[in-house]
C-alpha positions in Angstrom: 115.3 124.4 55.1 114.5 127.7 53.5 110.9 126.3 53.1 110.5 125.3 56.8 111.3 122.2 58.8 111.4 118.7 57.3 108.4 116.7 58.5 108.3 113.5 56.4 109.3 111.4 59.4 106.1 112.5 61.1 103.9 111.2 58.3 103.6 107.5 57.8 104.3 106.5 54.2 105.8 109.8 53.2 108.8 109.1 51.0 110.2 112.3 49.5 111.5 115.1 51.8 108.6 117.3 52.9 109.1 120.8 54.3 106.2 122.8 55.8 106.2 126.5 55.6 103.9 128.4 58.0 102.9 132.1 58.1 102.9 131.9 61.9 106.7 131.3 61.8 107.1 134.8 60.2 107.9 137.8 62.4 104.8 139.3 64.0 102.4 138.9 66.9 98.9 137.6 66.4 97.9 137.7 70.0 98.4 141.4 70.6 96.1 142.5 67.8 93.4 140.1 68.9 93.6 141.5 72.4 93.2 145.1 71.0 90.3 144.2 68.8 87.5 144.3 71.5 88.7 147.7 72.5 88.2 149.3 69.0 85.5 152.0 69.1 84.6 152.0 65.4 84.7 149.8 62.3 87.6 152.0 61.0 89.6 151.5 64.2 89.0 147.8 64.2 90.3 147.5 60.6 93.4 149.4 61.7 93.9 146.9 64.5 93.3 144.0 62.1 96.1 145.4 59.8 98.5 144.4 62.6 97.0 140.9 63.0 99.5 138.2 62.1 98.3 134.6 62.9 96.1 132.8 62.5 94.4 134.0 59.3 90.8 134.8 60.0 87.8 136.3 58.2 86.4 138.9 60.7 82.8 140.0 60.6 82.1 143.2 62.5 79.9 146.2 63.0 79.9 149.3 65.1 77.3 151.4 66.9 76.9 153.8 63.9 76.0 151.0 61.5 79.4 150.7 59.7 80.9 147.2 59.4 82.0 144.6 57.1 84.0 141.4 56.6 87.8 141.5 56.4 90.5 138.8 55.8 93.4 139.4 58.2 96.6 137.5 58.9 99.9 136.6 57.3 99.3 135.2 53.9 102.1 134.5 51.5 102.4 136.3 48.2 103.4 133.9 45.4 104.2 134.1 41.7 102.0 131.1 41.0 99.0 129.5 42.7 99.7 126.2 44.4 96.2 124.7 44.3 96.6 124.4 48.1 98.6 121.2 47.7 102.3 120.5 48.4 104.6 121.9 45.7 108.2 121.1 44.7 110.6 123.1 46.9 113.2 123.1 44.1 110.9 125.2 41.9 111.3 128.9 42.6 107.9 129.7 41.1 106.2 128.7 44.3 108.5 130.5 46.7 107.0 133.2 49.0 107.8 136.7 47.8 106.6 138.1 51.1 103.3 138.9 52.7 100.1 139.9 50.9 99.5 143.5 52.1 96.5 144.2 54.3 95.2 146.7 51.8 95.2 143.9 49.2 93.3 141.4 51.4 89.6 140.7 50.6 87.2 143.1 52.3 83.5 143.7 52.0 81.8 146.7 53.5 78.3 146.5 55.0 75.9 147.3 52.2 73.0 149.7 51.8 70.6 146.8 52.6 71.7 147.0 56.3 73.0 143.5 56.6 76.0 141.4 55.7 76.0 137.7 55.6 79.0 135.8 56.9 78.3 132.1 56.3 79.7 130.0 53.5 79.9 132.7 50.9 83.1 133.8 49.2 84.6 137.2 50.1 85.5 139.0 46.9 87.8 141.9 46.2 91.4 142.3 47.1 94.3 140.2 45.9 93.8 136.8 44.2 94.3 134.7 47.3 94.0 131.0 47.2 91.1 130.2 49.6 88.7 127.4 50.2 85.3 129.1 49.9 82.3 126.9 50.1 79.3 127.0 47.7 77.4 129.9 49.2 74.2 128.0 49.5 73.8 128.7 53.2 74.4 132.4 52.6 71.8 132.5 49.8 69.3 130.8 52.1 69.9 133.3 54.9 69.6 136.2 52.5 66.3 134.9 51.2 64.9 134.5 54.7 66.2 138.0 55.8 64.5 139.6 52.7 61.2 137.7 53.4 61.3 138.7 57.1 62.1 142.4 56.2 59.0 142.5 53.9 56.9 141.5 56.8 58.2 144.4 58.9 60.9 145.0 61.5 63.0 141.9 62.2 63.0 141.0 65.9 65.1 138.6 67.9 62.6 135.7 67.5 62.7 136.0 63.7 66.5 136.1 63.7 66.6 133.0 65.9 64.3 131.2 63.5 66.5 132.2 60.6 69.6 130.8 62.4 67.8 127.6 63.3 66.7 127.1 59.7 68.4 124.0 58.2 66.9 123.9 54.7 69.3 123.7 51.8 68.2 125.0 48.4 70.1 122.1 46.8 68.2 119.5 48.8 65.0 118.0 47.3 61.8 119.3 48.9 60.0 116.9 51.2 
């Protein structure tokens, strides 16, 4: 179909016709960009490589030897007239049809800030196009940021302190013991 292959026979109990569209079926090559990524010599060069990335859609966290870095969404994401709520939508309705690909320049990107660190945990990545995405609550990222700031106040942060931060399992939403 114009919306992808019909798959309702693969799903027990599915009654209406169900077609599945997938960005990976669009023209492009996801493997080649991923193979070039480790060869990038700077954050700017890596972002240029990620612009060619096709599938799967990832959020990349990166830094280079000069201290430049960031988080970047890369991959083939559909541009739509209306959001879908990330649920199946009626194929007969043109409002949900893909109008093409969200451009790389419109993808969410966050540069490494002046504080010298960037957290890539469960926190949303703002900026860029309004892309439907399942971001989690950000509680883990907030906890990591608190621990990093506390460690920084005590002086340089070494590998042992970073390991302790990564091993921390406390949730701000959980009751104190």
